C-alpha cells in the first residue's frame, strides 16, 4: 500500500518492518556516493533516525527536501511513518520553471518565494523572461532609457481579455546576483532570457533606432496591394505600418510586428552591451534568446534588410532569420554563452546541437521528430500540459482564448512520448511557463502554478514505472495542509477562490 507522500515520486522505495517518529539526521555523517547518479541520493529511514548517501551537491539538496516532505507526513500521522529505504535520482537533468517578470514585474523578495516552492518540488532551473513588448527588466550600462522608459507600463486598454494592470520595475544588477546566489544555494541554475528579434516594443519605445525603419512610400503602396496586408484587420494594418519612433510599450497581449533590424550597427552594439551585462550577472552557460512570434513583414519591407538579403544571397526572410540567430549565437559565444530558443516549427532557424523548446499547441509530436532529425536538443513545454498561465478548473477565466489545462492534463505529460528511447534521447527535460500578462503578482502566479507544477515535476523526475495518477492525487491532497503551513499559501483550487485581477 501507499507509504511515503513524496512528490515527485522516488525511483525506488523499499518498505521495512516497523514505524518511526524519528526523522533526525546528522549532515556530517552523510556519505558521498557518486554511484547513485547525478543529483541522486539514498535515505535509510529507521527508528534511530535517517542516514543519507548522496551523489553530489544537488543530491544532498534533494535528500533534504525529501526529508522535509517526510516531516510533513509525520506531522499529519504522529503515530509514525513506515521505516524503509529510498533510492532516488531524476529521470531528466532539466526540470525548469519560467517566470515572466517582463509582463508583470515581480519584486526580488517575491521571486525568492517563487524559488522556495519550486525547490520544494525539485525543479532545478529558474528561467527569467526578462524582456518583452510590455517591459524591460534589467539595466544595461550606458542605456538609461531602459529604466526611464522601457521598464514602465501603463494599464491595459479596457477590461476583459487583454486587460492588464499597470506594472513597472527594474532589477539592479546586484539584486539579480543575489537571486543567482539564492538559487545556487538550493541547487538551482538561473537562465536569463532576452527575446529577439520580436517581442520588443518596450525597447522600441526607448531606442527606436535599433528597429527596422519605415519603408519608402512606393514600397508601402505596393505592399498595400498584397494579400499579406489586405488579409489583416484595421488595427493590425495600422500597427504594422507604425514608425518605430511612434511605437509604445505594449499594453495588451498579442504579437508585435516591430523587429530588431539586423542591419543596424547600434542594435549590435546594444546587444553586445546587454550580453556582456548578463554574462557579468549570470554565471550559467545559457542565455535564452526567445525567437518566438517574429512576423517578418517589416524585414520584408525594410530597405536595409532587402539590400542585405540580396548581398548575402538570402532567398527570403526565413534565411535572414537563420542568419540573425547565427550572428546572435556568435555574439553569445564571445562571452562563453550558449543560445536557446522557443522552437518555431515552420522553419529551419537553428544550429545543430542547440537546445530549443517545444511550446505550440498541437505541435509537440511533429517538433519531437523534426528536432531529432535536425540534431537539436529539446525541452518539453507543450502548451497542453505545461502552460500554467492557462486556466486549471472549468469556470476559471480563460482570458478569452486559453485552452483548459487541468491538473490531470498536466499529469498526462509523457516525456517519453510513447516512443522507443533512441527516438527521444534528445529530450533533456520538462519546463513550465507562467506567462504573466494576466498574473500581476506572486499570489496570482502561485495560484496558477500550483498544484499543476507538482504534476510536471513528477513527470520530469520519476520513471514511468513510478507514475500513478491515483497516487499522485492522494499525495497532492496530503500536501495541502503542510504546504499552507510552510509557504503561507493555499493549494485549494475552487470555482471562486482565484485572486481577481484588479487595477
Ligand atoms: C505565447 C507567447 C507568449 C505569451 C503566451 C501566452 C510563447 C513562446 N510566446 O503565444 O509571449 O505570453 O503565448 O500564453 O509562449
Short mmCIF file of C-alpha atoms and ligand atoms in Angstrom, two decimals:
data_model
loop_
_atom_site.label_atom_id
_atom_site.label_comp_id
_atom_site.label_asym_id
_atom_site.label_seq_id
_atom_site.Cartn_x
_atom_site.Cartn_y
_atom_site.Cartn_z
CA UNK A 1 0.00 0.00 0.00
CA UNK A 2 0.95 3.70 -0.07
CA UNK A 3 3.93 4.62 2.06
CA UNK A 4 5.55 7.99 1.56
CA UNK A 5 3.80 11.12 0.26
CA UNK A 6 6.75 12.34 -1.77
CA UNK A 7 6.32 14.50 -4.87
CA UNK A 8 7.97 13.81 -7.25
CA UNK A 9 7.70 10.07 -6.60
CA UNK A 10 11.09 8.48 -5.82
CA UNK A 11 12.56 5.87 -8.14
CA UNK A 12 12.63 3.09 -5.54
CA UNK A 13 11.06 2.64 -2.12
CA UNK A 14 11.60 -0.47 -0.01
CA UNK A 15 9.34 -0.53 2.98
CA UNK A 16 10.76 -2.18 6.11
CA UNK A 17 9.23 -3.56 9.30
CA UNK A 18 8.23 -1.03 11.92
CA UNK A 19 7.43 2.66 12.17
CA UNK A 20 9.48 5.66 13.15
CA UNK A 21 8.78 9.04 14.70
CA UNK A 22 12.41 9.99 14.46
CA UNK A 23 13.50 11.75 11.26
CA UNK A 24 16.69 13.27 12.65
CA UNK A 25 19.85 13.09 10.59
CA UNK A 26 23.41 14.24 11.02
CA UNK A 27 24.62 16.01 7.93
CA UNK A 28 28.23 15.36 9.00
CA UNK A 29 27.61 11.63 8.66
CA UNK A 30 26.10 11.91 5.19
CA UNK A 31 28.17 9.79 2.81
CA UNK A 32 29.27 10.81 -0.64
CA UNK A 33 28.41 8.10 -3.17
CA UNK A 34 28.70 9.15 -6.83
CA UNK A 35 27.42 5.74 -7.94
CA UNK A 36 23.91 7.00 -7.09
CA UNK A 37 23.95 9.02 -10.33
CA UNK A 38 23.75 12.77 -10.97
CA UNK A 39 21.56 14.52 -8.38
CA UNK A 40 20.91 11.17 -6.73
CA UNK A 41 20.58 10.30 -3.05
CA UNK A 42 19.53 7.44 -0.80
CA UNK A 43 17.86 7.52 2.62
CA UNK A 44 17.74 4.83 5.25
CA UNK A 45 14.73 5.57 7.45
CA UNK A 46 14.93 3.75 10.80
CA UNK A 47 13.61 4.16 14.35
CA UNK A 48 17.03 5.66 15.19
CA UNK A 49 16.69 8.38 12.56
CA UNK A 50 17.76 8.81 8.96
CA UNK A 51 21.10 8.22 7.30
CA UNK A 52 21.91 9.87 4.00
CA UNK A 53 24.00 8.98 0.99
CA UNK A 54 24.31 11.47 -1.85
CA UNK A 55 25.92 11.64 -5.27
CA UNK A 56 26.76 15.34 -5.46
CA UNK A 57 25.79 18.75 -4.03
CA UNK A 58 22.38 18.64 -5.67
CA UNK A 59 21.85 15.10 -4.46
CA UNK A 60 22.29 16.31 -0.89
CA UNK A 61 19.76 19.12 -1.50
CA UNK A 62 17.31 16.58 -2.90
CA UNK A 63 17.79 14.32 0.13
CA UNK A 64 17.00 17.25 2.43
CA UNK A 65 13.83 18.10 0.51
CA UNK A 66 12.61 14.52 0.69
CA UNK A 67 13.19 14.60 4.45
CA UNK A 68 11.20 17.86 4.71
CA UNK A 69 8.32 16.16 2.92
CA UNK A 70 8.62 13.17 5.28
CA UNK A 71 8.47 15.60 8.23
CA UNK A 72 5.24 16.99 6.81
CA UNK A 73 3.88 13.46 6.60
CA UNK A 74 4.92 12.68 10.17
CA UNK A 75 3.23 15.90 11.27
CA UNK A 76 -0.04 14.50 9.94
CA UNK A 77 0.46 11.00 11.41
CA UNK A 78 2.09 11.38 14.83
CA UNK A 79 2.00 7.59 15.40
CA UNK A 80 4.89 7.43 12.96
CA UNK A 81 5.69 6.72 9.34
CA UNK A 82 6.98 3.42 7.99
CA UNK A 83 10.64 2.54 8.10
CA UNK A 84 12.27 1.91 4.76
CA UNK A 85 14.86 2.93 2.22
CA UNK A 86 14.53 5.40 -0.62
CA UNK A 87 16.89 5.32 -3.58
CA UNK A 88 16.31 8.20 -5.91
CA UNK A 89 17.59 10.25 -8.84
CA UNK A 90 15.91 12.27 -11.62
CA UNK A 91 14.93 10.81 -14.98
CA UNK A 92 15.73 14.16 -16.66
CA UNK A 93 18.53 16.61 -15.92
CA UNK A 94 16.39 19.64 -16.89
CA UNK A 95 13.34 20.49 -14.77
CA UNK A 96 12.54 24.15 -15.22
CA UNK A 97 10.03 26.87 -14.46
CA UNK A 98 9.77 30.15 -16.33
CA UNK A 99 8.76 33.32 -14.56
CA UNK A 100 7.61 36.16 -16.84
CA UNK A 101 8.83 39.23 -14.99
CA UNK A 102 8.69 41.26 -18.23
CA UNK A 103 4.89 41.38 -18.45
CA UNK A 104 4.47 41.83 -14.71
CA UNK A 105 7.44 42.91 -12.63
CA UNK A 106 7.98 40.73 -9.56
CA UNK A 107 9.98 42.20 -6.66
CA UNK A 108 13.09 40.23 -5.68
CA UNK A 109 11.62 39.06 -2.37
CA UNK A 110 8.64 37.55 -4.21
CA UNK A 111 10.90 35.88 -6.75
CA UNK A 112 12.72 34.20 -3.88
CA UNK A 113 9.39 32.86 -2.59
CA UNK A 114 8.67 31.52 -6.06
CA UNK A 115 12.07 29.78 -5.90
CA UNK A 116 11.34 28.31 -2.45
CA UNK A 117 8.30 26.49 -3.79
CA UNK A 118 9.89 25.20 -6.98
CA UNK A 119 12.83 24.00 -4.90
CA UNK A 120 10.40 22.01 -2.71
CA UNK A 121 9.37 20.03 -5.80
CA UNK A 122 12.96 19.52 -7.01
CA UNK A 123 12.89 21.85 -10.02
CA UNK A 124 16.45 22.84 -10.86
CA UNK A 125 16.19 25.63 -13.48
CA UNK A 126 14.70 29.08 -12.96
CA UNK A 127 14.13 30.75 -16.33
CA UNK A 128 13.70 34.50 -16.10
CA UNK A 129 11.86 36.07 -19.03
CA UNK A 130 13.47 39.50 -18.59
CA UNK A 131 12.35 41.39 -21.68
CA UNK A 132 9.20 41.63 -23.77
CA UNK A 133 6.84 44.06 -25.52
CA UNK A 134 5.46 45.08 -22.13
CA UNK A 135 8.69 45.75 -20.22
CA UNK A 136 12.49 45.55 -19.95
CA UNK A 137 13.70 44.47 -16.52
CA UNK A 138 17.50 44.64 -16.24
CA UNK A 139 19.90 47.57 -16.58
CA UNK A 140 22.45 47.82 -19.39
CA UNK A 141 25.26 50.32 -18.69
CA UNK A 142 25.02 53.33 -20.99
CA UNK A 143 21.35 52.78 -21.83
CA UNK A 144 19.43 54.78 -19.22
CA UNK A 145 16.19 54.89 -21.19
CA UNK A 146 15.70 51.21 -20.40
CA UNK A 147 14.90 52.31 -16.87
CA UNK A 148 13.22 55.66 -17.54
CA UNK A 149 11.13 54.45 -20.50
CA UNK A 150 11.18 50.67 -21.09
CA UNK A 151 10.58 49.47 -17.53
CA UNK A 152 7.30 51.33 -17.07
CA UNK A 153 3.98 50.21 -18.42
CA UNK A 154 0.57 51.82 -18.03
CA UNK A 155 -2.59 49.76 -17.52
CA UNK A 156 -4.01 47.72 -20.39
CA UNK A 157 -6.74 49.14 -22.55
CA UNK A 158 -10.25 48.47 -21.18
CA UNK A 159 -11.47 45.44 -19.25
CA UNK A 160 -11.89 41.90 -20.48
CA UNK A 161 -9.37 39.81 -22.36
CA UNK A 162 -6.10 41.56 -22.97
CA UNK A 163 -6.56 43.84 -19.98
CA UNK A 164 -3.65 44.13 -17.56
CA UNK A 165 -2.95 46.27 -14.51
CA UNK A 166 -0.06 48.73 -14.83
CA UNK A 167 3.38 47.35 -13.97
CA UNK A 168 6.76 48.98 -13.50
CA UNK A 169 10.12 47.98 -12.17
CA UNK A 170 13.66 47.01 -12.96
CA UNK A 171 16.10 44.84 -11.03
CA UNK A 172 19.51 46.15 -10.17
CA UNK A 173 22.46 44.03 -11.25
CA UNK A 174 23.14 43.40 -7.55
CA UNK A 175 19.61 42.11 -6.93
CA UNK A 176 19.95 39.65 -9.79
CA UNK A 177 23.31 38.49 -8.42
CA UNK A 178 21.61 37.96 -5.04
CA UNK A 179 18.97 35.88 -6.75
CA UNK A 180 21.62 33.78 -8.50
CA UNK A 181 23.32 33.12 -5.15
CA UNK A 182 19.98 32.28 -3.53
CA UNK A 183 19.26 29.79 -6.29
CA UNK A 184 22.76 28.34 -6.27
CA UNK A 185 22.48 27.54 -2.57
CA UNK A 186 19.40 25.48 -3.48
CA UNK A 187 20.93 23.69 -6.48
CA UNK A 188 19.01 25.81 -8.99
CA UNK A 189 20.52 27.32 -12.16
CA UNK A 190 19.21 30.61 -13.48
CA UNK A 191 18.66 31.09 -17.22
CA UNK A 192 18.06 34.68 -18.31
CA UNK A 193 16.05 35.35 -21.46
CA UNK A 194 16.27 38.31 -23.82
CA UNK A 195 13.65 37.80 -26.51
CA UNK A 196 14.83 38.71 -30.05
CA UNK A 197 14.09 39.90 -32.73
CA UNK A 198 10.39 40.42 -31.87
CA UNK A 199 8.58 40.79 -28.54
CA UNK A 200 10.44 44.06 -28.07
CA UNK A 201 8.10 47.06 -28.08
CA UNK A 202 9.35 48.35 -24.71
CA UNK A 203 12.87 48.51 -26.13
CA UNK A 204 11.47 50.10 -29.29
CA UNK A 205 9.88 52.95 -27.34
CA UNK A 206 13.23 53.60 -25.64
CA UNK A 207 15.56 53.05 -28.63
CA UNK A 208 13.62 53.08 -31.94
CA UNK A 209 16.86 53.30 -33.93
CA UNK A 210 17.55 49.61 -33.20
CA UNK A 211 14.47 48.56 -35.21
CA UNK A 212 13.61 48.40 -38.90
CA UNK A 213 12.76 51.88 -40.09
CA UNK A 214 9.73 52.73 -42.18
CA UNK A 215 9.93 51.77 -45.85
CA UNK A 216 9.62 54.24 -48.71
CA UNK A 217 6.14 55.42 -49.78
CA UNK A 218 6.45 53.38 -53.01
CA UNK A 219 7.17 50.22 -51.14
CA UNK A 220 4.27 50.83 -48.75
CA UNK A 221 1.86 51.43 -51.67
CA UNK A 222 2.92 48.21 -53.36
CA UNK A 223 2.69 46.31 -50.07
CA UNK A 224 -0.86 47.57 -49.54
CA UNK A 225 -1.92 45.63 -52.63
CA UNK A 226 -0.62 42.31 -51.28
CA UNK A 227 -2.62 39.62 -49.56
CA UNK A 228 -0.24 39.87 -46.57
CA UNK A 229 -1.66 43.37 -46.00
CA UNK A 230 -5.26 43.11 -47.14
CA UNK A 231 -5.87 39.99 -45.04
CA UNK A 232 -5.17 41.93 -41.82
CA UNK A 233 -7.73 43.84 -39.77
CA UNK A 234 -7.56 47.62 -39.39
CA UNK A 235 -5.73 47.57 -36.06
CA UNK A 236 -3.12 45.16 -37.44
CA UNK A 237 -2.67 47.24 -40.59
CA UNK A 238 -2.05 50.31 -38.50
CA UNK A 239 0.36 48.58 -36.11
CA UNK A 240 2.32 47.10 -38.96
CA UNK A 241 2.97 50.45 -40.62
CA UNK A 242 3.61 52.48 -37.46
CA UNK A 243 7.05 54.11 -37.47
CA UNK A 244 9.33 52.72 -34.73
CA UNK A 245 9.58 56.26 -33.33
CA UNK A 246 5.84 56.11 -32.59
CA UNK A 247 5.79 52.61 -31.07
CA UNK A 248 4.87 52.47 -27.37
CA UNK A 249 5.46 49.84 -24.70
CA UNK A 250 2.67 47.39 -25.35
CA UNK A 251 -0.33 47.43 -23.00
CA UNK A 252 -2.06 44.28 -24.20
CA UNK A 253 -1.04 40.72 -25.01
CA UNK A 254 -0.55 39.63 -28.59
CA UNK A 255 2.20 39.71 -31.16
CA UNK A 256 4.18 42.78 -32.21
CA UNK A 257 5.26 43.45 -35.79
CA UNK A 258 8.26 45.51 -34.76
CA UNK A 259 11.51 43.61 -35.17
CA UNK A 260 15.11 44.50 -34.42
CA UNK A 261 16.93 45.48 -37.59
CA UNK A 262 19.86 43.08 -38.20
CA UNK A 263 21.38 45.84 -40.35
CA UNK A 264 21.52 48.36 -37.51
CA UNK A 265 25.03 48.78 -36.10
CA UNK A 266 23.51 50.41 -32.99
CA UNK A 267 21.42 47.28 -32.49
CA UNK A 268 24.51 45.03 -32.39
CA UNK A 269 26.30 47.50 -30.13
CA UNK A 270 23.33 47.47 -27.76
CA UNK A 271 23.08 43.68 -27.64
CA UNK A 272 26.81 43.35 -27.11
CA UNK A 273 26.42 45.58 -24.03
CA UNK A 274 23.33 43.64 -22.91
CA UNK A 275 25.01 40.23 -23.28
CA UNK A 276 28.13 41.48 -21.51
CA UNK A 277 25.93 42.59 -18.63
CA UNK A 278 24.08 39.26 -18.50
CA UNK A 279 27.40 37.40 -18.57
CA UNK A 280 28.55 39.50 -15.64
CA UNK A 281 25.43 38.69 -13.59
CA UNK A 282 24.60 35.10 -14.54
CA UNK A 283 27.40 32.53 -14.26
CA UNK A 284 25.41 29.81 -16.07
CA UNK A 285 26.29 28.77 -19.63
CA UNK A 286 22.92 29.61 -21.16
CA UNK A 287 21.17 32.72 -22.42
CA UNK A 288 17.72 32.12 -23.86
CA UNK A 289 17.18 34.26 -26.97
CA UNK A 290 13.42 33.77 -27.34
CA UNK A 291 12.98 33.92 -31.10
CA UNK A 292 9.24 33.23 -30.98
CA UNK A 293 6.45 35.03 -32.79
CA UNK A 294 8.50 37.30 -35.03
CA UNK A 295 6.33 38.03 -38.09
CA UNK A 296 8.70 39.06 -40.87
CA UNK A 297 6.68 41.71 -42.74
CA UNK A 298 8.86 44.56 -41.54
CA UNK A 299 12.04 42.73 -42.55
CA UNK A 300 10.39 42.22 -45.92
CA UNK A 301 9.68 45.95 -46.23
CA UNK A 302 12.91 47.31 -44.70
CA UNK A 303 15.25 48.82 -47.31
CA UNK A 304 18.41 47.90 -45.38
CA UNK A 305 17.26 44.30 -44.86
CA UNK A 306 16.21 43.94 -48.50
CA UNK A 307 19.60 45.09 -49.68
CA UNK A 308 21.43 42.85 -47.21
CA UNK A 309 19.41 39.77 -48.20
CA UNK A 310 20.41 40.40 -51.79
CA UNK A 311 24.06 40.93 -50.95
CA UNK A 312 24.19 37.76 -48.82
CA UNK A 313 22.23 35.67 -51.30
CA UNK A 314 19.45 35.06 -48.77
CA UNK A 315 16.35 33.99 -50.68
CA UNK A 316 13.81 35.13 -48.11
CA UNK A 317 13.24 36.37 -44.57
CA UNK A 318 13.45 32.80 -43.22
CA UNK A 319 17.06 32.71 -44.37
CA UNK A 320 17.51 36.15 -42.88
CA UNK A 321 16.18 34.81 -39.56
CA UNK A 322 18.55 31.89 -39.65
CA UNK A 323 21.44 34.29 -40.29
CA UNK A 324 20.30 36.59 -37.50
CA UNK A 325 20.06 33.72 -34.98
CA UNK A 326 23.50 32.55 -36.07
CA UNK A 327 25.01 36.01 -35.55
CA UNK A 328 23.34 36.34 -32.14
CA UNK A 329 24.67 32.89 -31.25
CA UNK A 330 28.20 34.04 -32.19
CA UNK A 331 27.80 37.15 -30.04
CA UNK A 332 26.87 34.93 -27.08
CA UNK A 333 29.84 32.65 -27.78
CA UNK A 334 32.20 35.64 -27.39
CA UNK A 335 31.05 35.73 -23.76
CA UNK A 336 31.19 31.97 -23.33
CA UNK A 337 27.41 31.58 -23.56
CA UNK A 338 25.11 29.22 -25.45
CA UNK A 339 21.81 30.22 -27.07
CA UNK A 340 18.44 28.57 -26.58
CA UNK A 341 15.21 29.32 -28.48
CA UNK A 342 11.46 28.78 -28.47
CA UNK A 343 11.04 26.39 -31.39
CA UNK A 344 9.13 27.68 -34.38
CA UNK A 345 8.27 24.54 -36.35
CA UNK A 346 7.81 26.06 -39.78
CA UNK A 347 11.44 26.90 -40.32
CA UNK A 348 14.97 25.68 -40.04
CA UNK A 349 16.33 28.55 -37.98
CA UNK A 350 18.73 26.78 -35.62
CA UNK A 351 22.26 25.43 -35.46
CA UNK A 352 22.90 21.72 -34.92
CA UNK A 353 23.41 20.94 -31.23
CA UNK A 354 21.35 23.88 -29.97
CA UNK A 355 18.57 23.43 -27.43
CA UNK A 356 15.05 24.55 -28.30
CA UNK A 357 11.69 24.39 -26.50
CA UNK A 358 8.51 22.88 -27.92
CA UNK A 359 5.53 25.01 -26.84
CA UNK A 360 2.88 25.50 -29.53
CA UNK A 361 -0.46 23.75 -29.04
CA UNK A 362 -0.71 20.62 -31.14
CA UNK A 363 2.85 20.83 -32.45
CA UNK A 364 4.82 18.73 -29.98
CA UNK A 365 4.70 15.33 -31.77
CA UNK A 366 5.95 16.90 -35.02
CA UNK A 367 8.51 19.00 -33.16
CA UNK A 368 9.92 15.97 -31.36
CA UNK A 369 10.58 14.33 -34.74
CA UNK A 370 11.84 17.45 -36.51
CA UNK A 371 14.31 18.33 -33.75
CA UNK A 372 15.61 14.77 -33.57
CA UNK A 373 16.25 14.85 -37.31
CA UNK A 374 17.89 18.26 -37.14
CA UNK A 375 20.26 17.25 -34.31
CA UNK A 376 18.71 19.66 -31.81
CA UNK A 377 18.15 19.10 -28.10
CA UNK A 378 14.62 19.60 -26.86
CA UNK A 379 12.97 20.89 -23.69
CA UNK A 380 9.31 19.90 -23.36
CA UNK A 381 6.98 22.82 -22.67
CA UNK A 382 3.89 21.78 -24.62
CA UNK A 383 1.06 24.27 -24.14
CA UNK A 384 -1.37 21.40 -23.46
CA UNK A 385 0.50 20.32 -20.31
CA UNK A 386 2.99 22.98 -19.26
CA UNK A 387 1.48 26.43 -19.93
CA UNK A 388 0.40 27.16 -16.40
CA UNK A 389 -0.94 30.61 -17.24
CA UNK A 390 -3.86 28.69 -18.80
CA UNK A 391 -6.95 28.03 -16.61
CA UNK A 392 -6.95 24.90 -14.44
CA UNK A 393 -10.60 24.48 -13.48
CA UNK A 394 -13.71 24.82 -15.62
CA UNK A 395 -15.10 28.20 -14.61
CA UNK A 396 -11.71 29.89 -14.26
CA UNK A 397 -11.13 32.73 -16.66
CA UNK A 398 -9.62 31.65 -19.95
CA UNK A 399 -8.83 35.31 -20.78
CA UNK A 400 -10.97 34.96 -23.85
CA UNK A 401 -8.94 32.29 -25.64
CA UNK A 402 -6.86 29.99 -23.47
CA UNK A 403 -7.45 26.22 -23.51
CA UNK A 404 -8.20 24.41 -20.25
CA UNK A 405 -5.20 22.66 -18.69
CA UNK A 406 -6.48 20.64 -15.75
CA UNK A 407 -4.20 19.03 -13.18
CA UNK A 408 -4.94 15.70 -14.84
CA UNK A 409 -3.94 17.14 -18.22
CA UNK A 410 -0.61 18.18 -16.72
CA UNK A 411 -0.17 14.70 -15.31
CA UNK A 412 -0.73 13.26 -18.79
CA UNK A 413 2.53 14.79 -19.99
CA UNK A 414 4.66 11.88 -21.21
CA UNK A 415 8.29 12.90 -21.70
CA UNK A 416 8.97 9.59 -23.45
CA UNK A 417 6.24 10.45 -25.98
CA UNK A 418 5.41 6.74 -26.06
CA UNK A 419 8.40 6.19 -28.36
CA UNK A 420 11.47 3.95 -28.29
CA UNK A 421 14.27 5.52 -26.26
CA UNK A 422 16.53 6.15 -29.26
CA UNK A 423 13.91 8.40 -30.89
CA UNK A 424 13.60 10.65 -27.86
CA UNK A 425 17.15 10.70 -26.49
CA UNK A 426 17.42 14.38 -27.49
CA UNK A 427 14.75 15.35 -24.94
CA UNK A 428 16.54 16.89 -21.99
CA UNK A 429 13.58 17.54 -19.71
CA UNK A 430 10.43 19.41 -18.80
CA UNK A 431 9.62 23.06 -18.23
CA UNK A 432 6.57 25.06 -17.10
CA UNK A 433 5.75 28.60 -18.19
CA UNK A 434 3.92 31.25 -16.19
CA UNK A 435 3.29 33.93 -18.81
CA UNK A 436 2.24 36.96 -16.82
CA UNK A 437 0.09 39.21 -18.97
CA UNK A 438 -2.70 38.38 -16.52
CA UNK A 439 -0.62 37.38 -13.49
CA UNK A 440 0.21 40.70 -11.85
CA UNK A 441 1.55 39.39 -8.50
CA UNK A 442 3.23 36.41 -6.85
CA UNK A 443 -0.14 35.40 -5.43
CA UNK A 444 -1.73 35.24 -8.89
CA UNK A 445 1.30 33.40 -10.23
CA UNK A 446 1.35 30.74 -7.50
CA UNK A 447 -2.38 30.27 -7.88
CA UNK A 448 -1.98 29.19 -11.48
CA UNK A 449 1.39 27.46 -10.96
CA UNK A 450 0.24 25.02 -8.28
CA UNK A 451 -0.69 22.31 -7.82
CA UNK A 452 -0.13 21.77 -11.56
CA UNK A 453 3.66 22.27 -11.45
CA UNK A 454 3.78 19.34 -9.00
CA UNK A 455 2.44 17.08 -11.76
CA UNK A 456 5.05 18.32 -14.25
CA UNK A 457 7.74 17.91 -11.56
CA UNK A 458 6.81 14.24 -11.18
CA UNK A 459 6.94 13.67 -14.94
CA UNK A 460 10.39 15.25 -15.16
CA UNK A 461 11.76 13.29 -12.23
CA UNK A 462 10.11 9.89 -11.86
CA UNK A 463 10.50 6.88 -14.15
CA UNK A 464 7.39 5.71 -15.97
CA UNK A 465 7.11 2.72 -13.62
CA UNK A 466 6.52 5.14 -10.73
CA UNK A 467 3.76 7.20 -12.36
CA UNK A 468 0.27 6.89 -10.93
CA UNK A 469 -2.47 9.48 -11.33
CA UNK A 470 -4.40 7.92 -8.42
CA UNK A 471 -1.42 8.03 -6.08
CA UNK A 472 -0.45 11.49 -7.26
CA UNK A 473 -3.87 12.88 -6.31
CA UNK A 474 -3.66 11.30 -2.84
CA UNK A 475 -0.19 12.73 -2.30
CA UNK A 476 -1.28 16.16 -3.52
CA UNK A 477 -4.19 16.11 -1.04
CA UNK A 478 -1.76 15.19 1.72
CA UNK A 479 0.49 18.10 0.74
CA UNK A 480 -2.27 20.71 1.06
CA UNK A 481 -2.13 21.41 4.79
CA UNK A 482 1.64 21.33 5.29
CA UNK A 483 2.10 23.37 2.11
CA UNK A 484 -0.07 26.08 3.57
CA UNK A 485 1.91 25.98 6.80
CA UNK A 486 5.26 26.10 5.03
CA UNK A 487 4.56 28.71 2.42
CA UNK A 488 1.57 30.59 3.88
CA UNK A 489 -0.26 29.81 0.69
CA UNK A 490 -3.20 27.54 -0.05
CA UNK A 491 -3.23 24.71 -2.61
CA UNK A 492 -7.04 24.65 -2.59
CA UNK A 493 -8.40 25.41 -6.06
CA UNK A 494 -12.13 26.06 -6.23
CA UNK A 495 -14.52 27.65 -8.69
CA UNK A 496 -14.21 31.01 -6.99
CA UNK A 497 -11.05 31.34 -4.91
CA UNK A 498 -8.82 32.63 -7.69
CA UNK A 499 -7.45 36.09 -6.81
CA UNK A 500 -9.08 38.69 -9.04
CA UNK A 501 -7.08 40.84 -11.43
CA UNK A 502 -7.63 44.38 -10.18
CA UNK A 503 -6.31 47.69 -11.45
C1 LIG B 1 2.66 32.69 -26.49
C2 LIG B 1 3.83 33.66 -26.44
C3 LIG B 1 3.98 34.35 -25.08
C4 LIG B 1 2.63 34.61 -24.42
C5 LIG B 1 1.92 33.30 -24.27
C6 LIG B 1 0.61 33.38 -23.51
C7 LIG B 1 5.49 31.84 -26.26
C8 LIG B 1 6.81 31.28 -26.65
N1 LIG B 1 5.09 33.01 -26.81
O1 LIG B 1 2.00 32.90 -27.68
O2 LIG B 1 4.71 35.53 -25.23
O3 LIG B 1 2.78 35.23 -23.19
O4 LIG B 1 1.66 32.76 -25.54
O5 LIG B 1 0.17 32.12 -23.12
O6 LIG B 1 4.81 31.25 -25.47
#
